[in-house]
């Protein structure tokens, strides 16, 4: 078996003179759960349609299982799509919905019944085979749509925001079930979403998109902890952004000025003295203390006040206003050994973070 089940080379798509996708280079590995993540209008669904064959690229090539599929009809590509609306046939039972594709292929009835029964058992719907879609919950309908796709044994399953219509708790449940199902089936899933938490919790790798291009590809941990651009850092999770000036440079470290305070950090970039940069710190990495002496990093302590306190059960989110007016977000986790989680609006506090927990990026206008 080849390592990459799908390869896109220099793919672009133009519609009515407008560039929807540009210079897409993407390899999708056999058996992985890959997520296309980005805001509405960034080209995620268009990319899915190019892979499925419902659209053709303006330039570039798409290979599926080592074969160039340019001009190949959707039903010949051995990929199947689960749409946001599920698109179930309301007049058919669950069994009939799942069997539909096999009947179109004129498979023997015995084979159809066996394969349908097997896939319904896999998605835990064997007891619902004779129900109509209207008699099912949203999560059950979604599993029927997936069963109808996987019963055809595709190389790749494409899922276009299939969880977006579910309520919060059902959506969380289905995220777990969908990932477990993908592992059990061993089929490559390409999942489209604009929900960053969903992408991080389900994916083997995440493709972050912006305005028709790919910003970064990596594991959930890579794109969260080591974003390559300000767009990725800002879109995936909450982040505090400090603009800073480079004051000195040596072999491995730079000295920076953040909000009037200078300190020395490692940098993977080739900065020059006088350059500007962004320092990124996640809310959970900020440390909040009642005195400067209680701060972990004495080189970078910023005084401020508590502007908002948001209790979330296992965490407390704080909105903090520095003395210069800059607003920061901090997250504190409950710890039975730490009783300092009671904050008052207007309370004087001091903020810092451990050196090395920040991400530094070249300045973007």
mmCIF file of N, CA, C and O in Angstrom, residues 4-7 28-34 48 51-52 63-65 74 77-82 149-150 152-159 182 186-191:
data_model
loop_
_atom_site.group_PDB
_atom_site.id
_atom_site.type_symbol
_atom_site.label_atom_id
_atom_site.label_comp_id
_atom_site.label_asym_id
_atom_site.label_seq_id
_atom_site.Cartn_x
_atom_site.Cartn_y
_atom_site.Cartn_z
ATOM 1 N N UNK A 4 0.880 7.699 0.787
ATOM 2 C CA UNK A 4 -0.063 8.800 0.637
ATOM 3 C C UNK A 4 -1.237 8.363 -0.226
ATOM 4 O O UNK A 4 -1.056 8.025 -1.398
ATOM 5 N N UNK A 5 -2.426 8.395 0.353
ATOM 6 C CA UNK A 5 -3.601 7.993 -0.410
ATOM 7 C C UNK A 5 -4.067 9.124 -1.323
ATOM 8 O O UNK A 5 -4.671 8.877 -2.372
ATOM 9 N N UNK A 6 -3.771 10.375 -0.943
ATOM 10 C CA UNK A 6 -4.127 11.527 -1.770
ATOM 11 C C UNK A 6 -2.935 12.477 -1.828
ATOM 12 O O UNK A 6 -2.278 12.725 -0.816
ATOM 13 N N UNK A 7 -2.670 13.007 -3.017
ATOM 14 C CA UNK A 7 -1.640 14.014 -3.196
ATOM 15 C C UNK A 7 -2.179 15.125 -4.086
ATOM 16 O O UNK A 7 -2.709 14.864 -5.162
ATOM 17 N N UNK A 28 -2.024 13.443 1.903
ATOM 18 C CA UNK A 28 -2.875 12.827 2.914
ATOM 19 C C UNK A 28 -2.460 11.370 3.056
ATOM 20 O O UNK A 28 -2.447 10.621 2.074
ATOM 21 N N UNK A 29 -2.113 10.985 4.270
ATOM 22 C CA UNK A 29 -1.559 9.658 4.509
ATOM 23 C C UNK A 29 -2.657 8.611 4.670
ATOM 24 O O UNK A 29 -3.764 8.917 5.103
ATOM 25 N N UNK A 30 -2.305 7.394 4.334
ATOM 26 C CA UNK A 30 -3.236 6.279 4.511
ATOM 27 C C UNK A 30 -3.631 6.120 5.974
ATOM 28 O O UNK A 30 -2.771 6.075 6.862
ATOM 29 N N UNK A 31 -4.924 6.055 6.238
ATOM 30 C CA UNK A 31 -5.427 5.751 7.564
ATOM 31 C C UNK A 31 -5.389 6.880 8.560
ATOM 32 O O UNK A 31 -5.654 6.666 9.741
ATOM 33 N N UNK A 32 -5.121 8.110 8.128
ATOM 34 C CA UNK A 32 -5.056 9.207 9.091
ATOM 35 C C UNK A 32 -6.367 9.982 9.146
ATOM 36 O O UNK A 32 -7.199 9.927 8.236
ATOM 37 N N UNK A 33 -6.550 10.710 10.242
ATOM 38 C CA UNK A 33 -7.677 11.615 10.416
ATOM 39 C C UNK A 33 -7.116 13.024 10.206
ATOM 40 O O UNK A 33 -6.451 13.572 11.070
ATOM 41 N N UNK A 34 -7.395 13.584 9.038
ATOM 42 C CA UNK A 34 -6.880 14.900 8.660
ATOM 43 C C UNK A 34 -8.018 15.904 8.690
ATOM 44 O O UNK A 34 -9.095 15.643 8.150
ATOM 45 N N UNK A 48 -12.457 20.166 -0.643
ATOM 46 C CA UNK A 48 -13.113 18.867 -0.511
ATOM 47 C C UNK A 48 -13.808 18.477 -1.819
ATOM 48 O O UNK A 48 -13.750 17.323 -2.245
ATOM 49 N N UNK A 51 -11.329 17.187 -4.379
ATOM 50 C CA UNK A 51 -10.910 15.817 -4.122
ATOM 51 C C UNK A 51 -12.006 14.833 -4.524
ATOM 52 O O UNK A 51 -11.732 13.779 -5.113
ATOM 53 N N UNK A 52 -13.252 15.190 -4.235
ATOM 54 C CA UNK A 52 -14.369 14.281 -4.517
ATOM 55 C C UNK A 52 -14.723 14.223 -5.996
ATOM 56 O O UNK A 52 -15.369 13.277 -6.448
ATOM 57 N N UNK A 63 -3.926 13.322 -7.172
ATOM 58 C CA UNK A 63 -3.703 11.889 -7.299
ATOM 59 C C UNK A 63 -4.378 11.173 -6.129
ATOM 60 O O UNK A 63 -4.212 11.575 -4.978
ATOM 61 N N UNK A 64 -5.135 10.141 -6.445
ATOM 62 C CA UNK A 64 -5.773 9.306 -5.437
ATOM 63 C C UNK A 64 -5.261 7.888 -5.604
ATOM 64 O O UNK A 64 -5.381 7.291 -6.676
ATOM 65 N N UNK A 65 -4.650 7.376 -4.537
ATOM 66 C CA UNK A 65 -4.049 6.042 -4.560
ATOM 67 C C UNK A 65 -3.055 5.895 -5.716
ATOM 68 O O UNK A 65 -2.981 4.854 -6.370
ATOM 69 N N UNK A 74 -16.943 11.593 -10.070
ATOM 70 C CA UNK A 74 -16.929 11.340 -8.618
ATOM 71 C C UNK A 74 -17.102 9.876 -8.247
ATOM 72 O O UNK A 74 -16.407 9.374 -7.349
ATOM 73 N N UNK A 77 -13.885 7.648 -8.235
ATOM 74 C CA UNK A 77 -12.697 8.057 -7.475
ATOM 75 C C UNK A 77 -12.495 7.246 -6.199
ATOM 76 O O UNK A 77 -11.492 7.414 -5.513
ATOM 77 N N UNK A 78 -13.455 6.466 -5.828
ATOM 78 C CA UNK A 78 -13.353 5.624 -4.625
ATOM 79 C C UNK A 78 -13.219 6.465 -3.364
ATOM 80 O O UNK A 78 -12.533 6.086 -2.412
ATOM 81 N N UNK A 79 -13.866 7.647 -3.382
ATOM 82 C CA UNK A 79 -14.004 8.460 -2.177
ATOM 83 C C UNK A 79 -15.498 8.751 -2.006
ATOM 84 O O UNK A 79 -16.234 8.800 -2.983
ATOM 85 N N UNK A 80 -15.923 8.930 -0.746
ATOM 86 C CA UNK A 80 -17.330 9.225 -0.486
ATOM 87 C C UNK A 80 -17.429 10.410 0.458
ATOM 88 O O UNK A 80 -16.549 10.639 1.300
ATOM 89 N N UNK A 81 -18.517 11.163 0.307
ATOM 90 C CA UNK A 81 -18.700 12.392 1.068
ATOM 91 C C UNK A 81 -19.897 12.284 2.000
ATOM 92 O O UNK A 81 -20.961 11.808 1.595
ATOM 93 N N UNK A 82 -19.706 12.738 3.242
ATOM 94 C CA UNK A 82 -20.814 12.908 4.187
ATOM 95 C C UNK A 82 -21.059 14.403 4.300
ATOM 96 O O UNK A 82 -20.187 15.148 4.756
ATOM 97 N N UNK A 149 -21.943 5.785 3.637
ATOM 98 C CA UNK A 149 -20.706 6.041 2.899
ATOM 99 C C UNK A 149 -19.716 4.895 3.047
ATOM 100 O O UNK A 149 -19.149 4.421 2.057
ATOM 101 N N UNK A 150 -19.499 4.422 4.276
ATOM 102 C CA UNK A 150 -18.440 3.429 4.494
ATOM 103 C C UNK A 150 -18.841 2.038 4.024
ATOM 104 O O UNK A 150 -17.968 1.190 3.816
ATOM 105 N N UNK A 152 -19.654 1.273 1.243
ATOM 106 C CA UNK A 152 -19.084 1.129 -0.098
ATOM 107 C C UNK A 152 -17.565 0.928 -0.062
ATOM 108 O O UNK A 152 -16.929 0.851 -1.108
ATOM 109 N N UNK A 153 -17.021 0.864 1.158
ATOM 110 C CA UNK A 153 -15.595 0.620 1.374
ATOM 111 C C UNK A 153 -14.713 1.584 0.582
ATOM 112 O O UNK A 153 -13.859 1.181 -0.213
ATOM 113 N N UNK A 154 -14.876 2.886 0.842
ATOM 114 C CA UNK A 154 -14.063 3.877 0.121
ATOM 115 C C UNK A 154 -12.637 3.908 0.653
ATOM 116 O O UNK A 154 -12.363 3.506 1.782
ATOM 117 N N UNK A 155 -11.738 4.423 -0.182
ATOM 118 C CA UNK A 155 -10.376 4.672 0.273
ATOM 119 C C UNK A 155 -10.359 5.834 1.264
ATOM 120 O O UNK A 155 -9.607 5.837 2.234
ATOM 121 N N UNK A 156 -11.199 6.842 0.988
ATOM 122 C CA UNK A 156 -11.213 8.072 1.782
ATOM 123 C C UNK A 156 -12.655 8.484 2.038
ATOM 124 O O UNK A 156 -13.502 8.412 1.140
ATOM 125 N N UNK A 157 -12.913 8.920 3.266
ATOM 126 C CA UNK A 157 -14.221 9.463 3.612
ATOM 127 C C UNK A 157 -14.060 10.960 3.835
ATOM 128 O O UNK A 157 -13.236 11.399 4.643
ATOM 129 N N UNK A 158 -14.834 11.749 3.108
ATOM 130 C CA UNK A 158 -14.804 13.204 3.209
ATOM 131 C C UNK A 158 -16.002 13.657 4.029
ATOM 132 O O UNK A 158 -17.134 13.288 3.729
ATOM 133 N N UNK A 159 -15.767 14.462 5.056
ATOM 134 C CA UNK A 159 -16.839 14.897 5.951
ATOM 135 C C UNK A 159 -16.872 16.421 6.002
ATOM 136 O O UNK A 159 -15.939 17.063 6.486
ATOM 137 N N UNK A 182 -13.313 5.907 13.125
ATOM 138 C CA UNK A 182 -12.256 6.013 12.116
ATOM 139 C C UNK A 182 -11.128 5.034 12.414
ATOM 140 O O UNK A 182 -10.609 4.372 11.518
ATOM 141 N N UNK A 186 -10.256 2.008 9.919
ATOM 142 C CA UNK A 186 -8.956 2.125 9.264
ATOM 143 C C UNK A 186 -9.006 2.905 7.969
ATOM 144 O O UNK A 186 -8.102 2.803 7.133
ATOM 145 N N UNK A 187 -10.075 3.681 7.767
ATOM 146 C CA UNK A 187 -10.252 4.473 6.550
ATOM 147 C C UNK A 187 -9.716 5.883 6.784
ATOM 148 O O UNK A 187 -9.857 6.446 7.870
ATOM 149 N N UNK A 188 -9.105 6.467 5.770
ATOM 150 C CA UNK A 188 -8.667 7.853 5.848
ATOM 151 C C UNK A 188 -9.879 8.770 5.911
ATOM 152 O O UNK A 188 -10.783 8.684 5.077
ATOM 153 N N UNK A 189 -9.905 9.662 6.914
ATOM 154 C CA UNK A 189 -10.969 10.660 7.038
ATOM 155 C C UNK A 189 -10.370 12.033 6.740
ATOM 156 O O UNK A 189 -9.312 12.387 7.275
ATOM 157 N N UNK A 190 -11.048 12.808 5.891
ATOM 158 C CA UNK A 190 -10.727 14.229 5.712
ATOM 159 C C UNK A 190 -11.945 15.000 6.191
ATOM 160 O O UNK A 190 -13.027 14.911 5.611
ATOM 161 N N UNK A 191 -11.750 15.748 7.253
ATOM 162 C CA UNK A 191 -12.831 16.366 8.010
ATOM 163 C C UNK A 191 -12.726 17.881 7.877
ATOM 164 O O UNK A 191 -11.654 18.455 8.079
#
